[in-house]
């Protein structure tokens, strides 16, 4: 069900408020450009600065706009298990196809604590759950052994792996099984990730270059790595430039260059410095987007 190129959608703002009309237009554009899934309210969707009500509104609007044409994996993570249960149950209620749940950040649970957290979320609803392992943001790293334990639960179906370590794919494949859905959470290493057994990417760059990212992913899934490498060469400068400053800020700036979204972000994030803008402009030009 979950494979290919799936943008971690930005959340558009206008004058400090959710811009739901722009969000709907972005959903239409993404589907038209070939994205194979949508992931609202992850980190790229500025989940840390959305209220609970805004979080749920964005998920519901994306599910409605997608209208079953592509799967929607709803961001549902928290470092508070009770809060995460709310988001997982809401994702199920509005018809999301899965919930993306990050390893609990800031409070640094043990591996045993992570098993307890994800087991509680598994048991609270009937929606599939994708683990989001991103040690750079959450400070904790779910080990392959822990993931293997959780993969025994029927609704823990996969991982968004943002460790940047492509050897994890093989390790997790060995312990979780070949049917466990492994999605990259790191654009620059997605080529190697899929070569090791991954099946897609929950991507920041796909916000800006959905067609190229979708075609890149399709080439890897067809085993045409020569073709995929050509796409990688076009996209690599953009992968790097978008992340000079926080990636969602770079993605919104690039979308503003395409006339699709404002640059507006919420504090404590700020707009890009001029040097970063110039780097993104150059990378978009290299990719043939400008």
Coordinates of C-alpha atoms in Angstrom, one line a residue:
X1 CA 0.0 0.0 0.0
X2 CA 2.8 2.5 0.9
X3 CA 5.5 2.9 -1.7
X4 CA 7.1 5.5 -4.0
X5 CA 7.3 9.2 -3.4
X6 CA 5.2 10.6 -0.5
X7 CA 5.7 14.3 0.4
X8 CA 5.8 15.2 4.0
X9 CA 3.4 18.1 3.3
X10 CA 4.0 21.6 4.4
X11 CA 1.2 23.3 6.2
X12 CA 0.4 26.6 4.4
X13 CA -0.2 29.7 6.5
X14 CA -1.6 33.2 5.7
X15 CA -1.4 36.0 8.2
X16 CA -0.7 33.5 11.0
X17 CA -3.7 31.2 10.2
X18 CA -4.1 27.9 8.4
X19 CA -4.5 28.5 4.7
X20 CA -6.8 25.5 3.9
X21 CA -7.5 26.5 0.3
X22 CA -3.8 26.5 -0.5
X23 CA -3.5 23.1 1.3
X24 CA -6.2 21.7 -0.9
X25 CA -4.5 23.0 -4.1
X26 CA -1.2 21.5 -3.0
X27 CA -3.0 18.1 -2.6
X28 CA -4.4 18.3 -6.1
X29 CA -1.0 19.4 -7.5
X30 CA 0.8 16.6 -5.7
X31 CA -1.6 13.9 -7.0
X32 CA -1.4 15.3 -10.5
X33 CA 2.4 15.3 -10.4
X34 CA 2.5 11.6 -9.5
X35 CA 3.0 11.5 -5.8
X36 CA 1.9 8.1 -4.5
X37 CA 0.9 9.2 -1.0
X38 CA 0.5 12.2 1.3
X39 CA 1.9 12.7 4.8
X40 CA 0.3 15.7 6.6
X41 CA 1.4 17.1 9.9
X42 CA 4.8 15.6 10.2
X43 CA 7.7 17.8 11.3
X44 CA 7.7 19.4 7.8
X45 CA 4.0 20.2 8.4
X46 CA 5.1 22.3 11.4
X47 CA 3.4 20.0 13.9
X48 CA 5.3 21.5 16.9
X49 CA 3.6 24.8 16.4
X50 CA 0.1 23.7 15.5
X51 CA -2.6 23.5 18.1
X52 CA -4.3 20.1 18.6
X53 CA -7.3 21.4 16.8
X54 CA -5.2 22.7 13.8
X55 CA -3.4 19.4 13.7
X56 CA -6.7 17.5 13.4
X57 CA -8.1 20.0 10.9
X58 CA -5.1 19.6 8.5
X59 CA -5.3 15.8 8.7
X60 CA -9.1 15.8 8.0
X61 CA -8.8 18.3 5.1
X62 CA -6.0 16.3 3.4
X63 CA -8.0 13.1 3.8
X64 CA -11.0 14.7 2.2
X65 CA -9.1 16.3 -0.6
X66 CA -7.2 13.1 -1.4
X67 CA -10.6 11.4 -1.6
X68 CA -9.0 7.9 -1.7
X69 CA -6.9 8.6 -4.8
X70 CA -3.7 8.1 -2.9
X71 CA -3.1 6.9 0.7
X72 CA -2.8 9.4 3.5
X73 CA -0.4 8.7 6.3
X74 CA -1.4 11.1 9.1
X75 CA 1.2 12.5 11.4
X76 CA 0.2 11.3 14.9
X77 CA 3.3 11.5 17.0
X78 CA 3.9 12.9 20.5
X79 CA 6.2 12.4 23.4
X80 CA 3.1 12.0 25.5
X81 CA 1.4 8.6 25.0
X82 CA -2.0 9.9 25.9
X83 CA -1.7 12.7 23.4
X84 CA -0.5 10.4 20.7
X85 CA -3.5 8.1 21.4
X86 CA -5.8 11.0 20.6
X87 CA -4.1 11.7 17.3
X88 CA -4.0 8.0 16.2
X89 CA -7.7 7.6 17.1
X90 CA -8.5 10.8 15.2
X91 CA -6.6 9.6 12.1
X92 CA -8.7 6.4 12.1
X93 CA -11.9 8.4 12.7
X94 CA -11.4 10.6 9.6
X95 CA -10.3 7.8 7.3
X96 CA -6.5 8.1 7.1
X97 CA -4.8 5.0 5.7
X98 CA -2.1 5.0 8.4
X99 CA -0.6 6.9 11.3
X100 CA 3.0 8.1 11.3
X101 CA 4.3 8.0 14.9
X102 CA 7.6 9.4 15.9
X103 CA 9.8 8.0 18.6
X104 CA 9.1 10.0 21.7
X105 CA 11.3 13.1 21.7
X106 CA 12.9 15.1 24.6
X107 CA 12.0 12.8 27.5
X108 CA 14.3 10.1 26.1
X109 CA 12.5 6.8 26.8
X110 CA 14.4 3.5 27.0
X111 CA 13.9 0.8 24.4
X112 CA 11.4 -0.8 26.8
X113 CA 9.6 2.6 27.1
X114 CA 9.3 2.8 23.3
X115 CA 7.8 -0.7 23.2
X116 CA 5.2 0.3 25.7
X117 CA 4.4 3.6 23.9
X118 CA 4.0 2.0 20.5
X119 CA 2.1 -1.0 21.9
X120 CA -0.4 1.3 23.5
X121 CA -0.9 3.2 20.2
X122 CA -1.3 -0.1 18.3
X123 CA -3.9 -1.3 20.8
X124 CA -5.9 2.0 20.8
X125 CA -7.2 1.8 17.2
X126 CA -7.3 -0.3 14.1
X127 CA -5.3 1.9 11.8
X128 CA -1.9 0.8 10.6
X129 CA 1.1 2.5 12.3
X130 CA 4.4 3.5 10.7
X131 CA 7.2 4.1 13.2
X132 CA 9.2 7.3 12.5
X133 CA 12.8 6.8 13.7
X134 CA 14.7 10.1 13.6
X135 CA 17.4 10.2 16.3
X136 CA 18.6 13.7 15.2
X137 CA 15.3 15.2 16.3
X138 CA 14.1 12.9 19.0
X139 CA 17.5 12.1 20.6
X140 CA 16.5 8.4 21.0
X141 CA 17.2 5.7 18.4
X142 CA 14.9 2.7 18.1
X143 CA 17.2 -0.3 17.6
X144 CA 16.5 -2.9 14.9
X145 CA 15.9 -5.4 17.7
X146 CA 13.2 -3.2 19.2
X147 CA 11.6 -2.6 15.8
X148 CA 11.6 -6.4 15.3
X149 CA 9.7 -6.9 18.5
X150 CA 7.1 -4.2 17.5
X151 CA 6.8 -5.6 14.0
X152 CA 5.2 -8.8 15.5
X153 CA 2.2 -6.6 16.2
X154 CA -0.2 -6.9 13.3
X155 CA -0.8 -3.1 12.8
X156 CA 2.9 -2.0 13.1
X157 CA 3.5 -2.2 9.4
X158 CA 6.6 -0.2 8.6
X159 CA 9.2 2.5 9.4
X160 CA 10.1 5.9 8.1
X161 CA 13.8 5.7 8.7
X162 CA 15.6 9.0 8.9
X163 CA 18.8 7.7 10.5
X164 CA 20.7 8.2 7.2
X165 CA 22.3 4.8 7.8
X166 CA 21.3 2.7 4.8
X167 CA 22.7 -0.5 6.5
X168 CA 19.7 -0.2 8.8
X169 CA 17.5 -1.3 5.9
X170 CA 19.2 -4.7 5.7
X171 CA 19.3 -5.1 9.4
X172 CA 15.6 -4.3 9.8
X173 CA 14.7 -6.5 6.8
X174 CA 16.5 -9.4 8.5
X175 CA 14.7 -8.9 11.8
X176 CA 11.3 -7.5 10.8
X177 CA 10.8 -9.5 7.6
X178 CA 10.8 -8.6 3.9
X179 CA 7.2 -7.5 4.0
X180 CA 7.9 -4.8 6.6
X181 CA 7.4 -1.5 4.8
X182 CA 10.7 0.5 4.9
X183 CA 10.5 4.1 3.8
X184 CA 13.4 6.5 3.7
X185 CA 13.0 9.8 5.7
X186 CA 16.2 11.3 4.3
X187 CA 16.1 12.4 0.7
X188 CA 19.8 12.4 -0.1
X189 CA 20.3 8.7 0.7
X190 CA 17.0 7.4 -0.7
X191 CA 18.8 5.9 -3.7
X192 CA 20.9 3.6 -1.6
X193 CA 18.0 3.0 0.8
X194 CA 15.9 1.5 -1.9
X195 CA 18.8 -0.5 -3.2
X196 CA 19.0 -2.2 0.2
X197 CA 15.3 -3.1 0.2
X198 CA 13.4 0.1 0.8
X199 CA 10.3 0.8 -1.1
X200 CA 9.9 4.6 -1.0
X201 CA 10.5 7.9 0.6
X202 CA 8.5 10.3 2.8
X203 CA 10.2 13.3 1.3
X204 CA 10.7 17.0 2.0
X205 CA 12.0 17.6 -1.6
X206 CA 8.9 16.1 -3.1
X207 CA 7.0 19.2 -1.8
X208 CA 8.9 21.1 -4.5
X209 CA 9.8 18.6 -7.2
X210 CA 7.0 16.0 -6.9
X211 CA 7.2 14.8 -10.5
X212 CA 11.0 14.3 -10.4
X213 CA 10.8 12.5 -7.0
X214 CA 8.0 10.3 -8.2
X215 CA 9.9 9.3 -11.4
X216 CA 13.0 8.7 -9.4
X217 CA 11.2 6.4 -7.0
X218 CA 9.5 4.6 -9.8
X219 CA 12.9 4.0 -11.5
X220 CA 14.3 2.4 -8.3
X221 CA 11.2 0.2 -7.8
X222 CA 11.6 -1.0 -11.4
X223 CA 15.3 -1.8 -10.7
X224 CA 16.5 0.8 -13.2
X225 CA 19.2 2.3 -11.1
X226 CA 21.0 3.9 -14.0
X227 CA 17.9 6.0 -14.7
X228 CA 17.5 6.6 -11.0
X229 CA 21.0 7.9 -10.8
X230 CA 20.3 10.5 -13.5
X231 CA 17.4 11.8 -11.4
X232 CA 19.6 11.7 -8.3
X233 CA 22.2 13.9 -10.1
X234 CA 19.4 16.4 -10.9
X235 CA 17.9 16.4 -7.4
X236 CA 21.0 16.2 -5.1
X237 CA 21.8 20.0 -5.1
X238 CA 18.1 20.6 -4.2
X239 CA 18.2 18.0 -1.4
X240 CA 21.2 19.8 0.1
X241 CA 20.0 23.3 -0.4
X242 CA 16.6 22.8 1.1
X243 CA 18.3 21.7 4.3
X244 CA 20.8 24.5 4.7
X245 CA 18.3 25.9 7.1
X246 CA 15.4 23.9 8.5
X247 CA 13.9 21.9 5.6
X248 CA 10.3 23.0 5.9
X249 CA 11.4 26.7 5.6
X250 CA 13.4 25.8 2.5
X251 CA 10.5 23.9 1.0
X252 CA 8.1 26.8 1.6
X253 CA 10.5 29.2 0.0
X254 CA 10.8 27.0 -3.0
X255 CA 7.1 26.6 -3.3
X256 CA 6.7 30.4 -3.1
X257 CA 9.1 30.6 -6.1
X258 CA 6.6 28.3 -7.9
X259 CA 3.7 30.5 -6.9
X260 CA 2.1 27.7 -4.9
X261 CA 2.5 28.8 -1.2
X262 CA 3.6 31.7 0.9
X263 CA 7.0 31.5 2.7
X264 CA 5.3 32.1 6.1
X265 CA 6.4 29.9 9.0
X266 CA 5.7 30.1 12.7
X267 CA 8.2 31.2 15.4
X268 CA 10.7 30.1 16.5
X269 CA 11.4 29.4 12.8
X270 CA 12.3 32.4 10.6
X271 CA 12.5 33.1 7.0
X272 CA 15.6 32.2 5.0
X273 CA 18.8 34.2 4.8
X274 CA 19.6 35.6 1.3
X275 CA 22.5 33.1 0.8
X276 CA 20.2 30.2 1.4
X277 CA 17.6 31.5 -1.0
X278 CA 20.3 31.9 -3.7
X279 CA 21.4 28.3 -3.1
X280 CA 17.8 27.0 -3.4
X281 CA 17.3 29.1 -6.6
X282 CA 20.4 27.6 -8.1
X283 CA 19.4 24.1 -7.2
X284 CA 15.9 24.6 -8.6
X285 CA 17.5 25.8 -11.8
X286 CA 19.8 22.7 -11.9
X287 CA 16.8 20.5 -11.5
X288 CA 14.9 22.3 -14.3
X289 CA 12.2 23.7 -12.0
X290 CA 12.9 27.4 -12.8

